[in-house]
Amino acid sequence: MGGYAVFARYCEAAGAVPAELAADPAALAGFLQAHGPTIRANSDRLAAAAVFTGNTIAGLRPDASWTVGPGGAEVGNHEARFVVRAVVEGLCGAGDEMVQAFAAKLRGWAQEDLGGPAGPLPVPASGHPVYIRPSLPDVRYFSGADARRYGGRWDGGGPPQEAYEVVSNPGRFAGLHAIADALISHLERTYAIDVREDPALAGDLLLPHPDVRRAVRLTPHHAGAAPLTFVFTGFPGVIVHAGVLHDFPFPACGCDACDETSESTADRLEMLVLGVAAGGYAERYPVGRRHQLEYVLAAADGSGSESGCGEPGPIDGGRLGEAAARLRDVAVGWGAWPLRKAGRMVT
Protein backbone atom coordinates (compact mmCIF):
# COMPACT_ATOMS: atom_id res chain seq x y z
CA MET A 1 0.00 0.00 0.00
CA GLY A 2 1.03 3.56 -0.57
CA GLY A 3 1.16 6.26 2.08
CA TYR A 4 4.42 5.43 3.86
CA ALA A 5 6.65 8.18 2.39
CA VAL A 6 6.48 10.39 5.51
CA PHE A 7 7.84 7.57 7.64
CA ALA A 8 10.51 6.65 5.07
CA ARG A 9 11.80 10.24 5.13
CA TYR A 10 11.83 10.19 8.92
CA CYS A 11 13.88 6.96 8.87
CA GLU A 12 16.45 8.56 6.56
CA ALA A 13 16.67 11.65 8.75
CA ALA A 14 17.28 9.41 11.74
CA GLY A 15 20.17 7.68 9.95
CA ALA A 16 18.31 4.47 8.99
CA VAL A 17 17.88 2.97 5.52
CA PRO A 18 14.14 2.34 4.85
CA ALA A 19 14.80 -0.59 2.49
CA GLU A 20 16.89 -2.33 5.15
CA LEU A 21 14.16 -1.90 7.78
CA ALA A 22 11.55 -3.22 5.33
CA ALA A 23 13.68 -6.33 4.78
CA ASP A 24 14.25 -6.98 8.51
CA PRO A 25 11.10 -6.96 10.70
CA ALA A 26 13.18 -7.35 13.87
CA ALA A 27 15.21 -4.25 12.99
CA LEU A 28 12.01 -2.33 12.17
CA ALA A 29 10.50 -3.33 15.53
CA GLY A 30 13.64 -2.10 17.28
CA PHE A 31 13.51 1.19 15.36
CA LEU A 32 9.86 1.75 16.33
CA GLN A 33 10.73 1.03 19.94
CA ALA A 34 13.67 3.44 19.96
CA HIS A 35 11.79 6.27 18.24
CA GLY A 36 8.38 5.63 19.76
CA PRO A 37 7.70 8.99 21.44
CA THR A 38 8.66 10.98 18.31
CA ILE A 39 6.62 8.76 15.98
CA ARG A 40 3.51 8.88 18.14
CA ALA A 41 3.78 12.66 18.54
CA ASN A 42 2.93 13.22 14.85
CA SER A 43 -0.31 11.69 13.52
CA ASP A 44 0.86 11.69 9.87
CA ARG A 45 4.14 10.02 10.84
CA LEU A 46 2.28 7.43 12.93
CA ALA A 47 -0.12 6.62 10.08
CA ALA A 48 2.77 6.32 7.62
CA ALA A 49 4.65 4.06 10.04
CA ALA A 50 1.58 1.79 10.18
CA VAL A 51 1.50 1.48 6.37
CA PHE A 52 5.26 0.86 6.21
CA THR A 53 5.01 -1.81 8.93
CA GLY A 54 2.01 -3.44 7.24
CA ASN A 55 3.87 -3.64 3.93
CA THR A 56 6.84 -5.19 5.73
CA ILE A 57 4.60 -7.86 7.29
CA ALA A 58 2.82 -8.50 3.98
CA GLY A 59 6.18 -9.12 2.33
CA LEU A 60 6.93 -12.04 4.64
CA ARG A 61 4.46 -14.43 3.00
CA PRO A 62 3.20 -14.76 -0.58
CA ASP A 63 -0.33 -15.47 0.66
CA ALA A 64 -0.52 -12.36 2.87
CA SER A 65 -2.83 -9.46 1.97
CA TRP A 66 -4.27 -6.21 3.27
CA THR A 67 -7.86 -6.12 4.51
CA VAL A 68 -10.01 -3.83 6.66
CA GLY A 69 -11.24 -5.38 9.88
CA PRO A 70 -13.17 -4.12 12.94
CA GLY A 71 -10.00 -2.60 14.36
CA GLY A 72 -8.84 -0.94 11.13
CA ALA A 73 -6.38 -1.97 8.42
CA GLU A 74 -5.03 -5.50 8.85
CA VAL A 75 -2.33 -7.58 7.19
CA GLY A 76 -2.06 -11.38 7.23
CA ASN A 77 -3.56 -14.56 5.88
CA HIS A 78 -6.37 -16.82 7.02
CA GLU A 79 -4.21 -18.19 9.86
CA ALA A 80 -3.06 -14.90 11.41
CA ARG A 81 -3.84 -11.21 10.95
CA PHE A 82 -2.15 -8.10 12.41
CA VAL A 83 -3.92 -4.78 13.05
CA VAL A 84 -1.08 -2.57 11.88
CA ARG A 85 -1.93 0.62 13.79
CA ALA A 86 -2.14 -1.34 17.04
CA VAL A 87 1.12 -3.13 16.25
CA VAL A 88 2.98 0.14 15.70
CA GLU A 89 1.53 1.84 18.77
CA GLY A 90 2.38 -1.20 20.87
CA LEU A 91 5.96 -1.37 19.63
CA CYS A 92 6.46 2.36 20.12
CA GLY A 93 5.97 1.92 23.86
CA ALA A 94 7.26 -1.62 24.25
CA GLY A 95 10.02 -3.07 26.37
CA ASP A 96 12.80 -5.25 24.99
CA GLU A 97 11.03 -8.50 25.87
CA MET A 98 7.89 -7.55 23.96
CA VAL A 99 9.87 -6.46 20.90
CA GLN A 100 11.79 -9.74 20.86
CA ALA A 101 8.59 -11.77 21.30
CA PHE A 102 6.91 -9.93 18.41
CA ALA A 103 9.90 -10.46 16.12
CA ALA A 104 9.91 -14.17 17.00
CA LYS A 105 6.17 -14.43 16.26
CA LEU A 106 6.68 -12.88 12.83
CA ARG A 107 9.57 -15.24 12.06
CA GLY A 108 7.48 -18.28 12.94
CA TRP A 109 4.53 -17.06 10.91
CA ALA A 110 6.73 -16.31 7.90
CA GLN A 111 8.24 -19.80 7.92
CA GLU A 112 5.07 -21.74 8.58
CA ASP A 113 3.77 -23.99 5.80
CA LEU A 114 0.01 -24.14 5.99
CA GLY A 115 -2.16 -27.18 5.49
CA GLY A 116 -4.57 -27.51 2.59
CA PRO A 117 -7.36 -25.00 2.12
CA ALA A 118 -10.75 -25.64 3.65
CA GLY A 119 -12.84 -27.21 0.94
CA PRO A 120 -15.85 -25.33 -0.43
CA LEU A 121 -19.24 -26.98 -0.14
CA PRO A 122 -20.56 -28.38 -3.45
CA VAL A 123 -23.98 -27.24 -4.65
CA PRO A 124 -26.25 -30.02 -6.00
CA ALA A 125 -27.79 -29.45 -9.44
CA SER A 126 -31.33 -29.73 -8.08
CA GLY A 127 -34.09 -30.20 -10.60
CA HIS A 128 -31.78 -31.51 -13.31
CA PRO A 129 -31.26 -35.10 -14.46
CA VAL A 130 -28.54 -36.95 -12.57
CA TYR A 131 -25.46 -38.22 -14.32
CA ILE A 132 -25.61 -41.90 -15.27
CA ARG A 133 -22.43 -43.74 -16.15
CA PRO A 134 -22.52 -45.43 -19.55
CA SER A 135 -21.90 -49.15 -19.67
CA LEU A 136 -18.25 -50.09 -19.80
CA PRO A 137 -17.08 -52.91 -22.09
CA ASP A 138 -17.72 -56.28 -20.43
CA VAL A 139 -14.17 -57.46 -20.89
CA ARG A 140 -12.14 -58.99 -18.09
CA TYR A 141 -8.41 -58.45 -18.20
CA PHE A 142 -5.97 -60.68 -16.40
CA SER A 143 -2.23 -60.52 -15.98
CA GLY A 144 0.54 -62.42 -14.28
CA ALA A 145 1.58 -66.04 -14.09
CA ASP A 146 -1.38 -66.86 -11.86
CA ALA A 147 -3.78 -64.93 -14.13
CA ARG A 148 -5.36 -62.79 -11.44
CA ARG A 149 -7.83 -60.12 -12.48
CA TYR A 150 -6.84 -56.45 -12.28
CA GLY A 151 -8.06 -54.69 -9.18
CA GLY A 152 -7.15 -57.47 -6.78
CA ARG A 153 -3.81 -58.78 -7.93
CA TRP A 154 -1.87 -57.86 -4.79
CA ASP A 155 -4.26 -58.98 -2.06
CA GLY A 156 -1.56 -61.24 -0.69
CA GLY A 157 0.99 -58.40 -0.33
CA GLY A 158 2.71 -55.62 -2.22
CA PRO A 159 3.58 -55.78 -5.92
CA PRO A 160 7.02 -57.03 -7.04
CA GLN A 161 9.47 -54.37 -8.15
CA GLU A 162 9.35 -55.44 -11.79
CA ALA A 163 5.58 -54.78 -11.91
CA TYR A 164 6.28 -51.05 -11.81
CA GLU A 165 8.03 -51.31 -15.18
CA VAL A 166 5.26 -53.20 -16.99
CA VAL A 167 2.05 -51.89 -18.57
CA SER A 168 -0.02 -54.91 -19.61
CA ASN A 169 -3.39 -54.70 -21.33
CA PRO A 170 -3.78 -50.89 -21.57
CA GLY A 171 -6.96 -51.63 -23.52
CA ARG A 172 -8.68 -52.15 -20.19
CA PHE A 173 -8.93 -48.34 -19.99
CA ALA A 174 -10.62 -47.87 -23.37
CA GLY A 175 -13.96 -47.19 -21.70
CA LEU A 176 -12.61 -43.97 -20.20
CA HIS A 177 -13.12 -42.13 -23.48
CA ALA A 178 -16.82 -43.03 -23.36
CA ILE A 179 -17.01 -41.92 -19.73
CA ALA A 180 -15.45 -38.55 -20.62
CA ASP A 181 -17.86 -38.05 -23.52
CA ALA A 182 -20.82 -38.89 -21.25
CA LEU A 183 -19.62 -36.38 -18.66
CA ILE A 184 -19.22 -33.65 -21.28
CA SER A 185 -22.74 -34.30 -22.60
CA HIS A 186 -24.18 -34.28 -19.08
CA LEU A 187 -22.48 -31.00 -18.19
CA GLU A 188 -23.62 -29.36 -21.43
CA ARG A 189 -27.24 -30.36 -20.69
CA THR A 190 -27.05 -29.24 -17.07
CA TYR A 191 -24.96 -26.08 -16.95
CA ALA A 192 -24.62 -22.80 -18.83
CA ILE A 193 -21.26 -23.39 -20.49
CA ASP A 194 -19.40 -22.96 -23.76
CA VAL A 195 -18.02 -26.17 -25.28
CA ARG A 196 -15.17 -26.01 -27.75
CA GLU A 197 -13.34 -28.93 -29.35
CA ASP A 198 -9.91 -28.46 -30.91
CA PRO A 199 -6.74 -30.57 -30.53
CA ALA A 200 -4.85 -27.32 -29.94
CA LEU A 201 -6.68 -26.96 -26.61
CA ALA A 202 -4.39 -29.67 -25.27
CA GLY A 203 -2.09 -26.69 -24.74
CA ASP A 204 -4.09 -26.02 -21.56
CA LEU A 205 -2.12 -28.86 -19.95
CA LEU A 206 0.76 -27.77 -17.76
CA LEU A 207 3.02 -30.29 -19.51
CA PRO A 208 2.56 -31.27 -23.18
CA HIS A 209 1.43 -34.82 -23.97
CA PRO A 210 2.95 -36.68 -26.95
CA ASP A 211 -0.18 -38.55 -28.04
CA VAL A 212 -3.26 -36.31 -28.07
CA ARG A 213 -6.31 -37.59 -29.94
CA ARG A 214 -8.90 -34.94 -28.98
CA ALA A 215 -9.26 -31.97 -26.67
CA VAL A 216 -12.48 -30.39 -25.39
CA ARG A 217 -12.68 -27.28 -23.20
CA LEU A 218 -15.76 -26.48 -21.08
CA THR A 219 -15.98 -22.87 -19.92
CA PRO A 220 -18.80 -21.96 -17.49
CA HIS A 221 -20.66 -18.66 -17.93
CA HIS A 222 -19.29 -17.39 -14.63
CA ALA A 223 -15.78 -16.01 -14.19
CA GLY A 224 -15.54 -17.38 -10.66
CA ALA A 225 -16.15 -21.00 -11.74
CA ALA A 226 -13.33 -23.32 -12.81
CA PRO A 227 -13.06 -24.34 -16.49
CA LEU A 228 -12.31 -27.94 -17.46
CA THR A 229 -10.34 -29.22 -20.43
CA PHE A 230 -10.61 -32.90 -21.38
CA VAL A 231 -7.60 -34.26 -23.28
CA PHE A 232 -8.14 -37.70 -24.82
CA THR A 233 -4.87 -39.64 -25.17
CA GLY A 234 -3.94 -42.68 -27.20
CA PHE A 235 -2.93 -44.72 -24.13
CA PRO A 236 -6.05 -44.88 -23.98
CA GLY A 237 -6.73 -42.41 -21.20
CA VAL A 238 -7.98 -38.95 -20.32
CA ILE A 239 -6.20 -36.00 -18.72
CA VAL A 240 -8.40 -33.28 -17.22
CA HIS A 241 -7.01 -29.79 -16.69
CA ALA A 242 -9.09 -28.25 -13.88
CA GLY A 243 -9.00 -24.57 -13.00
CA VAL A 244 -5.63 -22.97 -13.71
CA LEU A 245 -2.85 -25.07 -12.19
CA HIS A 246 -3.80 -28.74 -11.96
CA ASP A 247 -3.76 -31.64 -14.43
CA PHE A 248 -5.42 -34.90 -13.37
CA PRO A 249 -4.50 -38.01 -15.41
CA PHE A 250 -6.83 -41.01 -15.71
CA PRO A 251 -5.51 -43.58 -15.12
CA ALA A 252 -3.08 -42.05 -12.65
CA CYS A 253 -0.35 -44.42 -13.83
CA GLY A 254 -1.55 -47.55 -15.63
CA CYS A 255 1.35 -49.81 -14.69
CA ASP A 256 0.69 -53.32 -13.43
CA ALA A 257 1.86 -52.48 -9.92
CA CYS A 258 -0.79 -49.77 -9.50
CA ASP A 259 -3.43 -52.37 -10.46
CA GLU A 260 -6.03 -49.83 -11.62
CA THR A 261 -9.21 -50.85 -13.44
CA SER A 262 -11.50 -48.93 -15.75
CA GLU A 263 -14.17 -48.94 -13.01
CA SER A 264 -11.96 -47.52 -10.26
CA THR A 265 -10.50 -44.95 -12.65
CA ALA A 266 -13.98 -43.92 -13.81
CA ASP A 267 -14.96 -43.37 -10.17
CA ARG A 268 -12.14 -40.85 -9.74
CA LEU A 269 -12.80 -39.15 -13.08
CA GLU A 270 -16.49 -38.64 -12.26
CA MET A 271 -15.70 -37.38 -8.76
CA LEU A 272 -13.37 -34.73 -10.17
CA VAL A 273 -15.55 -33.49 -13.01
CA LEU A 274 -18.87 -33.46 -11.13
CA GLY A 275 -17.21 -32.01 -8.03
CA VAL A 276 -15.67 -29.11 -9.97
CA ALA A 277 -18.99 -28.31 -11.66
CA ALA A 278 -20.77 -28.34 -8.29
CA GLY A 279 -18.32 -25.85 -6.80
CA GLY A 280 -16.46 -28.35 -4.63
CA TYR A 281 -12.99 -27.42 -5.90
CA ALA A 282 -10.37 -24.98 -4.65
CA GLU A 283 -6.80 -24.16 -5.67
CA ARG A 284 -4.17 -22.08 -3.88
CA TYR A 285 -0.86 -20.70 -5.10
CA PRO A 286 1.62 -19.62 -3.85
CA VAL A 287 1.57 -21.19 -0.38
CA GLY A 288 4.31 -20.92 2.24
CA ARG A 289 7.96 -20.08 1.86
CA ARG A 290 8.40 -22.79 -0.81
CA HIS A 291 5.61 -21.30 -2.96
CA GLN A 292 3.74 -24.58 -3.18
CA LEU A 293 0.45 -25.13 -4.95
CA GLU A 294 -2.52 -26.92 -3.39
CA TYR A 295 -5.94 -28.20 -4.30
CA VAL A 296 -8.90 -29.64 -2.44
CA LEU A 297 -11.83 -31.46 -4.03
CA ALA A 298 -15.18 -32.48 -2.55
CA ALA A 299 -17.47 -34.95 -4.29
CA ALA A 300 -20.68 -33.40 -5.63
CA ASP A 301 -22.79 -35.71 -3.48
CA GLY A 302 -20.67 -35.19 -0.36
CA SER A 303 -19.47 -38.80 -0.37
CA GLY A 304 -15.77 -38.01 -0.11
CA SER A 305 -12.96 -35.54 -0.60
CA GLU A 306 -9.28 -35.38 -1.48
CA SER A 307 -6.49 -32.83 -1.51
CA GLY A 308 -2.92 -32.45 -2.69
CA CYS A 309 0.07 -30.18 -2.19
CA GLY A 310 3.43 -29.96 -3.92
CA GLU A 311 5.97 -27.96 -5.87
CA PRO A 312 4.71 -26.35 -9.11
CA GLY A 313 7.30 -28.14 -11.23
CA PRO A 314 8.56 -26.87 -14.62
CA ILE A 315 5.76 -24.37 -15.30
CA ASP A 316 6.42 -21.11 -17.11
CA GLY A 317 6.85 -18.22 -14.66
CA GLY A 318 4.45 -16.03 -16.59
CA ARG A 319 1.75 -18.67 -16.37
CA LEU A 320 2.33 -19.04 -12.64
CA GLY A 321 1.99 -15.30 -12.17
CA GLU A 322 -1.26 -15.15 -14.11
CA ALA A 323 -2.61 -18.11 -12.16
CA ALA A 324 -1.71 -16.52 -8.82
CA ALA A 325 -3.59 -13.35 -9.80
CA ARG A 326 -6.62 -15.36 -10.91
CA LEU A 327 -6.68 -17.43 -7.73
CA ARG A 328 -6.70 -14.30 -5.55
CA ASP A 329 -10.17 -13.64 -6.96
CA VAL A 330 -11.39 -17.09 -5.87
CA ALA A 331 -9.58 -17.33 -2.54
CA VAL A 332 -12.44 -19.28 -0.91
CA GLY A 333 -12.67 -21.74 -3.80
CA TRP A 334 -14.04 -21.93 -7.33
CA GLY A 335 -17.77 -21.34 -7.52
CA ALA A 336 -20.46 -23.71 -8.75
CA TRP A 337 -21.21 -23.61 -12.46
CA PRO A 338 -24.41 -21.71 -13.31
CA LEU A 339 -27.30 -24.02 -14.10
CA ARG A 340 -28.98 -24.02 -17.49
CA LYS A 341 -32.72 -23.46 -17.64
CA ALA A 342 -34.58 -23.05 -20.89
CA GLY A 343 -31.32 -22.09 -22.56
CA ARG A 344 -30.56 -19.37 -20.01
CA MET A 345 -28.15 -19.07 -17.12
CA VAL A 346 -29.70 -19.27 -13.66
CA THR A 347 -28.05 -16.91 -11.14
Coordinates of C-alpha atoms in Angstrom, one line a residue:
M1 CA 0.0 0.0 0.0
G2 CA 1.0 3.6 -0.6
G3 CA 1.2 6.3 2.1
Y4 CA 4.4 5.4 3.9
A5 CA 6.6 8.2 2.4
V6 CA 6.5 10.4 5.5
F7 CA 7.8 7.6 7.6
A8 CA 10.5 6.7 5.1
R9 CA 11.8 10.2 5.1
Y10 CA 11.8 10.2 8.9
C11 CA 13.9 7.0 8.9
E12 CA 16.5 8.6 6.6
A13 CA 16.7 11.7 8.7
A14 CA 17.3 9.4 11.7
G15 CA 20.2 7.7 10.0
A16 CA 18.3 4.5 9.0
V17 CA 17.9 3.0 5.5
P18 CA 14.1 2.3 4.9
A19 CA 14.8 -0.6 2.5
E20 CA 16.9 -2.3 5.2
L21 CA 14.2 -1.9 7.8
A22 CA 11.6 -3.2 5.3
A23 CA 13.7 -6.3 4.8
D24 CA 14.2 -7.0 8.5
P25 CA 11.1 -7.0 10.7
A26 CA 13.2 -7.3 13.9
A27 CA 15.2 -4.2 13.0
L28 CA 12.0 -2.3 12.2
A29 CA 10.5 -3.3 15.5
G30 CA 13.6 -2.1 17.3
F31 CA 13.5 1.2 15.4
L32 CA 9.9 1.7 16.3
Q33 CA 10.7 1.0 19.9
A34 CA 13.7 3.4 20.0
H35 CA 11.8 6.3 18.2
G36 CA 8.4 5.6 19.8
P37 CA 7.7 9.0 21.4
T38 CA 8.7 11.0 18.3
I39 CA 6.6 8.8 16.0
R40 CA 3.5 8.9 18.1
A41 CA 3.8 12.7 18.5
N42 CA 2.9 13.2 14.9
S43 CA -0.3 11.7 13.5
D44 CA 0.9 11.7 9.9
R45 CA 4.1 10.0 10.8
L46 CA 2.3 7.4 12.9
A47 CA -0.1 6.6 10.1
A48 CA 2.8 6.3 7.6
A49 CA 4.6 4.1 10.0
A50 CA 1.6 1.8 10.2
V51 CA 1.5 1.5 6.4
F52 CA 5.3 0.9 6.2
T53 CA 5.0 -1.8 8.9
G54 CA 2.0 -3.4 7.2
N55 CA 3.9 -3.6 3.9
T56 CA 6.8 -5.2 5.7
I57 CA 4.6 -7.9 7.3
A58 CA 2.8 -8.5 4.0
G59 CA 6.2 -9.1 2.3
L60 CA 6.9 -12.0 4.6
R61 CA 4.5 -14.4 3.0
P62 CA 3.2 -14.8 -0.6
D63 CA -0.3 -15.5 0.7
A64 CA -0.5 -12.4 2.9
S65 CA -2.8 -9.5 2.0
W66 CA -4.3 -6.2 3.3
T67 CA -7.9 -6.1 4.5
V68 CA -10.0 -3.8 6.7
G69 CA -11.2 -5.4 9.9
P70 CA -13.2 -4.1 12.9
G71 CA -10.0 -2.6 14.4
G72 CA -8.8 -0.9 11.1
A73 CA -6.4 -2.0 8.4
E74 CA -5.0 -5.5 8.8
V75 CA -2.3 -7.6 7.2
G76 CA -2.1 -11.4 7.2
N77 CA -3.6 -14.6 5.9
H78 CA -6.4 -16.8 7.0
E79 CA -4.2 -18.2 9.9
A80 CA -3.1 -14.9 11.4
R81 CA -3.8 -11.2 11.0
F82 CA -2.2 -8.1 12.4
V83 CA -3.9 -4.8 13.1
V84 CA -1.1 -2.6 11.9
R85 CA -1.9 0.6 13.8
A86 CA -2.1 -1.3 17.0
V87 CA 1.1 -3.1 16.2
V88 CA 3.0 0.1 15.7
E89 CA 1.5 1.8 18.8
G90 CA 2.4 -1.2 20.9
L91 CA 6.0 -1.4 19.6
C92 CA 6.5 2.4 20.1
G93 CA 6.0 1.9 23.9
A94 CA 7.3 -1.6 24.3
G95 CA 10.0 -3.1 26.4
D96 CA 12.8 -5.2 25.0
E97 CA 11.0 -8.5 25.9
M98 CA 7.9 -7.6 24.0
V99 CA 9.9 -6.5 20.9
Q100 CA 11.8 -9.7 20.9
A101 CA 8.6 -11.8 21.3
F102 CA 6.9 -9.9 18.4
A103 CA 9.9 -10.5 16.1
A104 CA 9.9 -14.2 17.0
K105 CA 6.2 -14.4 16.3
L106 CA 6.7 -12.9 12.8
R107 CA 9.6 -15.2 12.1
G108 CA 7.5 -18.3 12.9
W109 CA 4.5 -17.1 10.9
A110 CA 6.7 -16.3 7.9
Q111 CA 8.2 -19.8 7.9
E112 CA 5.1 -21.7 8.6
D113 CA 3.8 -24.0 5.8
L114 CA 0.0 -24.1 6.0
G115 CA -2.2 -27.2 5.5
G116 CA -4.6 -27.5 2.6
P117 CA -7.4 -25.0 2.1
A118 CA -10.7 -25.6 3.7
G119 CA -12.8 -27.2 0.9
P120 CA -15.8 -25.3 -0.4
L121 CA -19.2 -27.0 -0.1
P122 CA -20.6 -28.4 -3.5
V123 CA -24.0 -27.2 -4.7
P124 CA -26.2 -30.0 -6.0
A125 CA -27.8 -29.5 -9.4
S126 CA -31.3 -29.7 -8.1
G127 CA -34.1 -30.2 -10.6
H128 CA -31.8 -31.5 -13.3
P129 CA -31.3 -35.1 -14.5
V130 CA -28.5 -36.9 -12.6
Y131 CA -25.5 -38.2 -14.3
I132 CA -25.6 -41.9 -15.3
R133 CA -22.4 -43.7 -16.1
P134 CA -22.5 -45.4 -19.6
S135 CA -21.9 -49.1 -19.7
L136 CA -18.3 -50.1 -19.8
P137 CA -17.1 -52.9 -22.1
D138 CA -17.7 -56.3 -20.4
V139 CA -14.2 -57.5 -20.9
R140 CA -12.1 -59.0 -18.1
Y141 CA -8.4 -58.5 -18.2
F142 CA -6.0 -60.7 -16.4
S143 CA -2.2 -60.5 -16.0
G144 CA 0.5 -62.4 -14.3
A145 CA 1.6 -66.0 -14.1
D146 CA -1.4 -66.9 -11.9
A147 CA -3.8 -64.9 -14.1
R148 CA -5.4 -62.8 -11.4
R149 CA -7.8 -60.1 -12.5
Y150 CA -6.8 -56.5 -12.3
G151 CA -8.1 -54.7 -9.2
G152 CA -7.2 -57.5 -6.8
R153 CA -3.8 -58.8 -7.9
W154 CA -1.9 -57.9 -4.8
D155 CA -4.3 -59.0 -2.1
G156 CA -1.6 -61.2 -0.7
G157 CA 1.0 -58.4 -0.3
G158 CA 2.7 -55.6 -2.2
P159 CA 3.6 -55.8 -5.9
P160 CA 7.0 -57.0 -7.0
Q161 CA 9.5 -54.4 -8.1
E162 CA 9.4 -55.4 -11.8
A163 CA 5.6 -54.8 -11.9
Y164 CA 6.3 -51.1 -11.8
E165 CA 8.0 -51.3 -15.2
V166 CA 5.3 -53.2 -17.0
V167 CA 2.0 -51.9 -18.6
S168 CA 0.0 -54.9 -19.6
N169 CA -3.4 -54.7 -21.3
P170 CA -3.8 -50.9 -21.6
G171 CA -7.0 -51.6 -23.5
R172 CA -8.7 -52.1 -20.2
F173 CA -8.9 -48.3 -20.0
A174 CA -10.6 -47.9 -23.4
G175 CA -14.0 -47.2 -21.7
L176 CA -12.6 -44.0 -20.2
H177 CA -13.1 -42.1 -23.5
A178 CA -16.8 -43.0 -23.4
I179 CA -17.0 -41.9 -19.7
A180 CA -15.5 -38.6 -20.6
D181 CA -17.9 -38.1 -23.5
A182 CA -20.8 -38.9 -21.2
L183 CA -19.6 -36.4 -18.7
I184 CA -19.2 -33.7 -21.3
S185 CA -22.7 -34.3 -22.6
H186 CA -24.2 -34.3 -19.1
L187 CA -22.5 -31.0 -18.2
E188 CA -23.6 -29.4 -21.4
R189 CA -27.2 -30.4 -20.7
T190 CA -27.1 -29.2 -17.1
Y191 CA -25.0 -26.1 -16.9
A192 CA -24.6 -22.8 -18.8
I193 CA -21.3 -23.4 -20.5
D194 CA -19.4 -23.0 -23.8
V195 CA -18.0 -26.2 -25.3
R196 CA -15.2 -26.0 -27.8
E197 CA -13.3 -28.9 -29.3
D198 CA -9.9 -28.5 -30.9
P199 CA -6.7 -30.6 -30.5
A200 CA -4.8 -27.3 -29.9
L201 CA -6.7 -27.0 -26.6
A202 CA -4.4 -29.7 -25.3
G203 CA -2.1 -26.7 -24.7
D204 CA -4.1 -26.0 -21.6
L205 CA -2.1 -28.9 -19.9
L206 CA 0.8 -27.8 -17.8
L207 CA 3.0 -30.3 -19.5
P208 CA 2.6 -31.3 -23.2
H209 CA 1.4 -34.8 -24.0
P210 CA 2.9 -36.7 -26.9
D211 CA -0.2 -38.6 -28.0
V212 CA -3.3 -36.3 -28.1
R213 CA -6.3 -37.6 -29.9
R214 CA -8.9 -34.9 -29.0
A215 CA -9.3 -32.0 -26.7
V216 CA -12.5 -30.4 -25.4
R217 CA -12.7 -27.3 -23.2
L218 CA -15.8 -26.5 -21.1
T219 CA -16.0 -22.9 -19.9
P220 CA -18.8 -22.0 -17.5
H221 CA -20.7 -18.7 -17.9
H222 CA -19.3 -17.4 -14.6
A223 CA -15.8 -16.0 -14.2
G224 CA -15.5 -17.4 -10.7
A225 CA -16.1 -21.0 -11.7
A226 CA -13.3 -23.3 -12.8
P227 CA -13.1 -24.3 -16.5
L228 CA -12.3 -27.9 -17.5
T229 CA -10.3 -29.2 -20.4
F230 CA -10.6 -32.9 -21.4
V231 CA -7.6 -34.3 -23.3
F232 CA -8.1 -37.7 -24.8
T233 CA -4.9 -39.6 -25.2
G234 CA -3.9 -42.7 -27.2
F235 CA -2.9 -44.7 -24.1
P236 CA -6.0 -44.9 -24.0
G237 CA -6.7 -42.4 -21.2
V238 CA -8.0 -39.0 -20.3
I239 CA -6.2 -36.0 -18.7
V240 CA -8.4 -33.3 -17.2
H241 CA -7.0 -29.8 -16.7
A242 CA -9.1 -28.3 -13.9
G243 CA -9.0 -24.6 -13.0
V244 CA -5.6 -23.0 -13.7
L245 CA -2.8 -25.1 -12.2
H246 CA -3.8 -28.7 -12.0
D247 CA -3.8 -31.6 -14.4
F248 CA -5.4 -34.9 -13.4
P249 CA -4.5 -38.0 -15.4
F250 CA -6.8 -41.0 -15.7
P251 CA -5.5 -43.6 -15.1
A252 CA -3.1 -42.0 -12.7
C253 CA -0.4 -44.4 -13.8
G254 CA -1.5 -47.6 -15.6
C255 CA 1.4 -49.8 -14.7
D256 CA 0.7 -53.3 -13.4
A257 CA 1.9 -52.5 -9.9
C258 CA -0.8 -49.8 -9.5
D259 CA -3.4 -52.4 -10.5
E260 CA -6.0 -49.8 -11.6
T261 CA -9.2 -50.8 -13.4
S262 CA -11.5 -48.9 -15.8
E263 CA -14.2 -48.9 -13.0
S264 CA -12.0 -47.5 -10.3
T265 CA -10.5 -44.9 -12.6
A266 CA -14.0 -43.9 -13.8
D267 CA -15.0 -43.4 -10.2
R268 CA -12.1 -40.8 -9.7
L269 CA -12.8 -39.1 -13.1
E270 CA -16.5 -38.6 -12.3
M271 CA -15.7 -37.4 -8.8
L272 CA -13.4 -34.7 -10.2
V273 CA -15.6 -33.5 -13.0
L274 CA -18.9 -33.5 -11.1
G275 CA -17.2 -32.0 -8.0
V276 CA -15.7 -29.1 -10.0
A277 CA -19.0 -28.3 -11.7
A278 CA -20.8 -28.3 -8.3
G279 CA -18.3 -25.9 -6.8
G280 CA -16.5 -28.3 -4.6
Y281 CA -13.0 -27.4 -5.9
A282 CA -10.4 -25.0 -4.7
E283 CA -6.8 -24.2 -5.7
R284 CA -4.2 -22.1 -3.9
Y285 CA -0.9 -20.7 -5.1
P286 CA 1.6 -19.6 -3.8
V287 CA 1.6 -21.2 -0.4
G288 CA 4.3 -20.9 2.2
R289 CA 8.0 -20.1 1.9
R290 CA 8.4 -22.8 -0.8
H291 CA 5.6 -21.3 -3.0
Q292 CA 3.7 -24.6 -3.2
L293 CA 0.4 -25.1 -5.0
E294 CA -2.5 -26.9 -3.4
Y295 CA -5.9 -28.2 -4.3
V296 CA -8.9 -29.6 -2.4
L297 CA -11.8 -31.5 -4.0
A298 CA -15.2 -32.5 -2.5
A299 CA -17.5 -34.9 -4.3
A300 CA -20.7 -33.4 -5.6
D301 CA -22.8 -35.7 -3.5
G302 CA -20.7 -35.2 -0.4
S303 CA -19.5 -38.8 -0.4
G304 CA -15.8 -38.0 -0.1
S305 CA -13.0 -35.5 -0.6
E306 CA -9.3 -35.4 -1.5
S307 CA -6.5 -32.8 -1.5
G308 CA -2.9 -32.5 -2.7
C309 CA 0.1 -30.2 -2.2
G310 CA 3.4 -30.0 -3.9
E311 CA 6.0 -28.0 -5.9
P312 CA 4.7 -26.3 -9.1
G313 CA 7.3 -28.1 -11.2
P314 CA 8.6 -26.9 -14.6
I315 CA 5.8 -24.4 -15.3
D316 CA 6.4 -21.1 -17.1
G317 CA 6.8 -18.2 -14.7
G318 CA 4.4 -16.0 -16.6
R319 CA 1.7 -18.7 -16.4
L320 CA 2.3 -19.0 -12.6
G321 CA 2.0 -15.3 -12.2
E322 CA -1.3 -15.2 -14.1
A323 CA -2.6 -18.1 -12.2
A324 CA -1.7 -16.5 -8.8
A325 CA -3.6 -13.4 -9.8
R326 CA -6.6 -15.4 -10.9
L327 CA -6.7 -17.4 -7.7
R328 CA -6.7 -14.3 -5.6
D329 CA -10.2 -13.6 -7.0
V330 CA -11.4 -17.1 -5.9
A331 CA -9.6 -17.3 -2.5
V332 CA -12.4 -19.3 -0.9
G333 CA -12.7 -21.7 -3.8
W334 CA -14.0 -21.9 -7.3
G335 CA -17.8 -21.3 -7.5
A336 CA -20.5 -23.7 -8.7
W337 CA -21.2 -23.6 -12.5
P338 CA -24.4 -21.7 -13.3
L339 CA -27.3 -24.0 -14.1
R340 CA -29.0 -24.0 -17.5
K341 CA -32.7 -23.5 -17.6
A342 CA -34.6 -23.1 -20.9
G343 CA -31.3 -22.1 -22.6
R344 CA -30.6 -19.4 -20.0
M345 CA -28.1 -19.1 -17.1
V346 CA -29.7 -19.3 -13.7
T347 CA -28.1 -16.9 -11.1

